[in-house]
Short mmCIF file of C-alpha atoms in Angstrom, two decimals:
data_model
loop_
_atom_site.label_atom_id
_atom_site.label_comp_id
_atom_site.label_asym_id
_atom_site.label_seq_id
_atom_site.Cartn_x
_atom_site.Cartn_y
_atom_site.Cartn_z
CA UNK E 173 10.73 6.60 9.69
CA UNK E 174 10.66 5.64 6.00
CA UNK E 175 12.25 8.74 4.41
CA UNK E 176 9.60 9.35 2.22
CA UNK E 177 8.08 12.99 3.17
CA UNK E 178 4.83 14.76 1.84
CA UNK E 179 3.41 17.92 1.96
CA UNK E 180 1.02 18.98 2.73
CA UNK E 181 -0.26 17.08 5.43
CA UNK E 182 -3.65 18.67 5.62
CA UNK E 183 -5.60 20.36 3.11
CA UNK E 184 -9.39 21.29 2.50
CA UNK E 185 -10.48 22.40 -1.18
CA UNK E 186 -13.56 23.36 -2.55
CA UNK E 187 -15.24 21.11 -5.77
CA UNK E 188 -13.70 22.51 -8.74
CA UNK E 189 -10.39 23.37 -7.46
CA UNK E 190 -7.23 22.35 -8.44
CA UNK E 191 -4.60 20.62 -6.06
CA UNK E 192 -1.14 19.36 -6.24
CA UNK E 193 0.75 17.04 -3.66
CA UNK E 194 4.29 17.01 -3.43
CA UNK E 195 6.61 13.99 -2.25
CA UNK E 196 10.46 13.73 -1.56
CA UNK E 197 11.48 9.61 -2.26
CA UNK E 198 13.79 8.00 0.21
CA UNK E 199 17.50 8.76 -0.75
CA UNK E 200 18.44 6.35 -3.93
CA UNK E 201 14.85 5.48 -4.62
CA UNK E 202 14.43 5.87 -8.16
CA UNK E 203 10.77 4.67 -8.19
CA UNK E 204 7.69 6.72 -7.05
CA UNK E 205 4.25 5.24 -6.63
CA UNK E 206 0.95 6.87 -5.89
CA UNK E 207 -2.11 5.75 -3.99
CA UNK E 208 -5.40 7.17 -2.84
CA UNK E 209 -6.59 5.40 0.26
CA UNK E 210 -10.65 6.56 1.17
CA UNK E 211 -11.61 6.22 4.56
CA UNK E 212 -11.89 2.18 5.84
CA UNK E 213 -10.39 0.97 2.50
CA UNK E 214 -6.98 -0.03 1.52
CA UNK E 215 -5.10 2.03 -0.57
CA UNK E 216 -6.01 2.22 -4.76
CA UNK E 217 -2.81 2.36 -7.06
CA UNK E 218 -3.13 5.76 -9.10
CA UNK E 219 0.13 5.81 -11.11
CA UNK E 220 3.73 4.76 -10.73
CA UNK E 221 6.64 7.12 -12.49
CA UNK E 222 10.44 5.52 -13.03
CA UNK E 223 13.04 7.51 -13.98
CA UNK E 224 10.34 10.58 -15.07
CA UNK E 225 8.51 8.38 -16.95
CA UNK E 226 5.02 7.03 -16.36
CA UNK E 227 5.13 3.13 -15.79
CA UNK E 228 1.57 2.10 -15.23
CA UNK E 229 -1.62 3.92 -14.27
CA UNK E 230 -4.51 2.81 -12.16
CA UNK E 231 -8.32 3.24 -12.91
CA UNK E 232 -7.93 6.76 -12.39
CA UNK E 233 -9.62 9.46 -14.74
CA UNK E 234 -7.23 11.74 -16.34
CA UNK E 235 -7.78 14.53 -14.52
CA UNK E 236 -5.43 12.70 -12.30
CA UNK E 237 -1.90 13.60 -13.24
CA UNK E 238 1.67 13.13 -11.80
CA UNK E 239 5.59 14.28 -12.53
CA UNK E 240 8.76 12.92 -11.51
CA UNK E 241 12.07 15.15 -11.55
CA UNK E 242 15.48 14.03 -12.27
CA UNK E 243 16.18 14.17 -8.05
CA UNK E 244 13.33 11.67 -8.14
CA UNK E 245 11.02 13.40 -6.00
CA UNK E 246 7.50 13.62 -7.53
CA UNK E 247 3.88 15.15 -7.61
CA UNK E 248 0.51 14.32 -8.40
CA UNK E 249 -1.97 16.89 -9.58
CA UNK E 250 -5.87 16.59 -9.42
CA UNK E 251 -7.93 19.04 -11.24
CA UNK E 252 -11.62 19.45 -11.12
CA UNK E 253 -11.76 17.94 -7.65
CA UNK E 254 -14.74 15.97 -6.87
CA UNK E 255 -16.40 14.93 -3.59
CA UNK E 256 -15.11 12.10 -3.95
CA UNK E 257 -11.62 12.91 -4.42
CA UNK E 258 -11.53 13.32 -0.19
CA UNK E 259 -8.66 10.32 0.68
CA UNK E 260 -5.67 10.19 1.90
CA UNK E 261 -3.10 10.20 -0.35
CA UNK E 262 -0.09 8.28 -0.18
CA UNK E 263 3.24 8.00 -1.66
CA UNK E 264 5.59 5.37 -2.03
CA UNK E 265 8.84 5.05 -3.02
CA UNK E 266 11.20 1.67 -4.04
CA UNK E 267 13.85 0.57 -6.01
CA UNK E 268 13.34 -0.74 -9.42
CA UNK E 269 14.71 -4.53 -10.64
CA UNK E 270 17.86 -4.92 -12.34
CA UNK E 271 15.68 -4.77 -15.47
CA UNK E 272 15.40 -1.25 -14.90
CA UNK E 273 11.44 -1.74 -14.28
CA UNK E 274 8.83 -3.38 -12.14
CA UNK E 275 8.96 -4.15 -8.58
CA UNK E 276 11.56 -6.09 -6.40
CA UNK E 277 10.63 -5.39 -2.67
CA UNK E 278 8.84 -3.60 -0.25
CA UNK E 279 7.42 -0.02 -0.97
CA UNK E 280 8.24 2.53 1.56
CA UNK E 281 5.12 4.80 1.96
CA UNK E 282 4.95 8.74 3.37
CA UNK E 283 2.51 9.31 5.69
CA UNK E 284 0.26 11.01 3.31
CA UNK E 285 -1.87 13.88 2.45
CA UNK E 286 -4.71 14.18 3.66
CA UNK E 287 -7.04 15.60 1.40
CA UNK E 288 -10.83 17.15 2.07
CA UNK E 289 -13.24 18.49 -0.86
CA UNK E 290 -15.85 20.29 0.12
CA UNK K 1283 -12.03 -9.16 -12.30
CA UNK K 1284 -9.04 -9.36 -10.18
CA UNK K 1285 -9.81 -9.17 -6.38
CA UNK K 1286 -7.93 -9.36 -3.11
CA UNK K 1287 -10.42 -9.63 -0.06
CA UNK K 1288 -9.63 -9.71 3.52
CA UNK K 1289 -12.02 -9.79 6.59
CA UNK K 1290 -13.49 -6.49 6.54
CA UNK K 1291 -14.80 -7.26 10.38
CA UNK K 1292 -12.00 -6.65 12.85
CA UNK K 1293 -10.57 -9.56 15.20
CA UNK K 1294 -10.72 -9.41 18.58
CA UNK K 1295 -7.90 -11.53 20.71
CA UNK K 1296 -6.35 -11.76 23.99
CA UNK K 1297 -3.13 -10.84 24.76
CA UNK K 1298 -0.81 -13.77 24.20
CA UNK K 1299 -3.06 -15.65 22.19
CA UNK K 1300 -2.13 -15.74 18.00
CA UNK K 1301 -4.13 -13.72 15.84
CA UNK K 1302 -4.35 -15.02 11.98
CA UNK K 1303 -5.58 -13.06 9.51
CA UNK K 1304 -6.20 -14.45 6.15
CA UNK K 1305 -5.90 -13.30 2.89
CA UNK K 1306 -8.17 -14.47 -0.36
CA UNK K 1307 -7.39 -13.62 -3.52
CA UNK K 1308 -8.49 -14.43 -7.46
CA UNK K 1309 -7.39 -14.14 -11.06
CA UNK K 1310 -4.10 -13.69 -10.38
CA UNK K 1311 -0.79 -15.31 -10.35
CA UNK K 1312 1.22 -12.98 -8.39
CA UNK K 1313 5.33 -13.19 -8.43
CA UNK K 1314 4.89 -12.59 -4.42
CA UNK K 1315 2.90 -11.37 -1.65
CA UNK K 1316 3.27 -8.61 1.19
CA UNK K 1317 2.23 -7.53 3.98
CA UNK K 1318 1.93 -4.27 5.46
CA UNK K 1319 0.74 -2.70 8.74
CA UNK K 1320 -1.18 0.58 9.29
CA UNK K 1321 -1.94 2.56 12.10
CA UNK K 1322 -4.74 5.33 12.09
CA UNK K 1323 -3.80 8.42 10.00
CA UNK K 1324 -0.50 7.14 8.78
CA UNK K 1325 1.27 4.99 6.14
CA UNK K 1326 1.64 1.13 5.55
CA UNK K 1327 4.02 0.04 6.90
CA UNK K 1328 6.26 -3.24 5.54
CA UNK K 1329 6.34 -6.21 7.49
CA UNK K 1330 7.51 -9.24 5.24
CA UNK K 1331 7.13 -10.56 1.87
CA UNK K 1332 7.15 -13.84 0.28
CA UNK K 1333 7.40 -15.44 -3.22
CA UNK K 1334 5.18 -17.67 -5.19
CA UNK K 1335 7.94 -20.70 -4.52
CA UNK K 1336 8.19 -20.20 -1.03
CA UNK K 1337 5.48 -21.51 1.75
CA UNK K 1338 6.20 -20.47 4.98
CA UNK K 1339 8.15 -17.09 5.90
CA UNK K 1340 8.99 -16.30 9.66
CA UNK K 1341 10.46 -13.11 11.17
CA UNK K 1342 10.25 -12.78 14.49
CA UNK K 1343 6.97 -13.28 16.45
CA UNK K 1344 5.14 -12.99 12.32
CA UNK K 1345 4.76 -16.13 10.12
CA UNK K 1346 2.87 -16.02 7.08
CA UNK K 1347 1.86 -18.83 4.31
CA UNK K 1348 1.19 -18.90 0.87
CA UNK K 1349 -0.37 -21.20 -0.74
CA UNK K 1350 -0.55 -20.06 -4.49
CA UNK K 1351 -3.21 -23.56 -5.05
CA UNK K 1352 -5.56 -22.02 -2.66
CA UNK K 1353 -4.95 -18.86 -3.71
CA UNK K 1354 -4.34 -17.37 -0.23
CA UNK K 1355 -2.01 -16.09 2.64
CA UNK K 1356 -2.61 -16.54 6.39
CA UNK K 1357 -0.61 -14.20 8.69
CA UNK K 1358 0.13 -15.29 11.69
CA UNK K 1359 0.52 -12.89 14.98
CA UNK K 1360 2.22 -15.19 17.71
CA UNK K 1361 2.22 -14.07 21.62
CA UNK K 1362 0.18 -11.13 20.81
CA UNK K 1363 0.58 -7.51 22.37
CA UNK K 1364 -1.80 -4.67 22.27
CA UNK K 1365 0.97 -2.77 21.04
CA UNK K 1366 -0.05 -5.06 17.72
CA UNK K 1367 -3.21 -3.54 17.40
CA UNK K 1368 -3.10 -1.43 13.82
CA UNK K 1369 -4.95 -2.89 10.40
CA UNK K 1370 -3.14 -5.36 8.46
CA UNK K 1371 -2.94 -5.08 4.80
CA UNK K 1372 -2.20 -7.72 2.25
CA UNK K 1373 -0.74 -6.69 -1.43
CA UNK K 1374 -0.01 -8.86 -4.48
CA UNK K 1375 2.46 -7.31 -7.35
CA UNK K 1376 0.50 -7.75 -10.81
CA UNK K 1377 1.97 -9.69 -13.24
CA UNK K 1378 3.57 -6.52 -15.06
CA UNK K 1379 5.18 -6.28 -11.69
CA UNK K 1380 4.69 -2.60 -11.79
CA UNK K 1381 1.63 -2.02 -9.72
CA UNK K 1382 0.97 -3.48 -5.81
CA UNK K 1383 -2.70 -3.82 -5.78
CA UNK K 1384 -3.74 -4.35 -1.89
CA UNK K 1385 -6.41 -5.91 0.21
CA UNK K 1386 -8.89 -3.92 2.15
CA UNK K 1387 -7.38 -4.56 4.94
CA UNK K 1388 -8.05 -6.09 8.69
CA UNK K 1389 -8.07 -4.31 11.69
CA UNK K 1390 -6.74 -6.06 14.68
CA UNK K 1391 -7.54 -5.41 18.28
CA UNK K 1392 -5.56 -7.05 20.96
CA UNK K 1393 -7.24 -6.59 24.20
CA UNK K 1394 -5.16 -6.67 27.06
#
């Protein structure tokens, strides 16, 4: 057990639709990460947010958007889903450097949402 | 383009034997290297990580190399158990060292 909880598990949308994932960091984790992860592939980097802000973004269209809130729990929103869009969708959460930025360690990861677009 | 490539074919070992799974990467010159197990339908998990000065990193029955001339990491399974079949995942930090960019990924199968 990591800490790091998602919701929702599961979910099935149609093309078109909107959808927003929700993650709860590991206590004193002040670093969120985002990944989608399509079936047989390791996972893509989508965004990372420190301290609310965004701190590097993936090769991810716009239409891929994410928040962090001051308890450091954070959420990614896809709109205009696409076929394509069907992953699983991880989080990840981790400490930032002494610099206040960047990576130091390991990430601890959720167990994702699972995401279908029909 | 940067790219991190693993065998995409799974290994197949005996239990007891050592399973080493390599991992290839080019244009980059990462600060350090991890490596991360999955199991179906969950999350990586993190098994060890090493740095660009270091060559040789042991915990328990793992070991894994990096050699940052060759531009790769071999991980090293010793006395293998089924219980240490999952897919294996290599990740490099980029040199921002905001972003852990990952491997696809080999799945082991240790047959008893």
């Amino acid at each position: 057990e990591t800490g790091v909880t998602q919701s929702p598990t599961h979910l099935i949308k149609t093309r078109g639709q909107q959808v927003t994932l929700r993650c709860s960091s590991q206590s004193g984790h002040n670093t969120v990460s985002w990944y989608q992860q399509a079936l047989g592939q390791g996972p893509q980097f989508i965004f990372q947010y420190y301290r609310e802000e965004e701190n590097g973004r993936g090769n991810f269209p716009p239409r891929f958007s994410g928040l962090q809130f001051p308890n450091y729990s954070s959420e990614l929103n896809v709109n205009a889903l696409e076929l394509d869009d069907s992953a699983l969708y991880l989080c990840a959460s981790s400490l930032a450097g002494t610099s206040g930025r960047g990576l130091t360690g390991e990430l601890f990861f959720g167990e994702g949402s699972r995401l279908t677009v029909l | 383009s940067q790219k991190i490539e693993q065998n995409s074919e799974a290994l197949n070992i005996q239990e007891g034997k050592t399973a080493t799974l390599t991992c290839n990467y080019t244009n980059y010159s990462p600060a350090y290297l991890q490596w991360y197990r999955q199991d179906p339908g969950r999350g990586p998990v993190f098994l060890l990580l090493i740095r660009e000065n270091e060559k040789e990193k042991r915990k328990e029955r793992l070991k894994v190399t990096f050699d940052t001339t060759l531009k790769q990491s071999l991980f090293h399974i010793t006395a293998s158990q089924p219980a240490d079949s999952a897919t294996y995942l290599c990740a490099l930090v980029n040199n921002a060292g905001n972003m852990l960019t990952f491997g696809g990924g080999t799945r082991l199968m240790v047959k008893p």
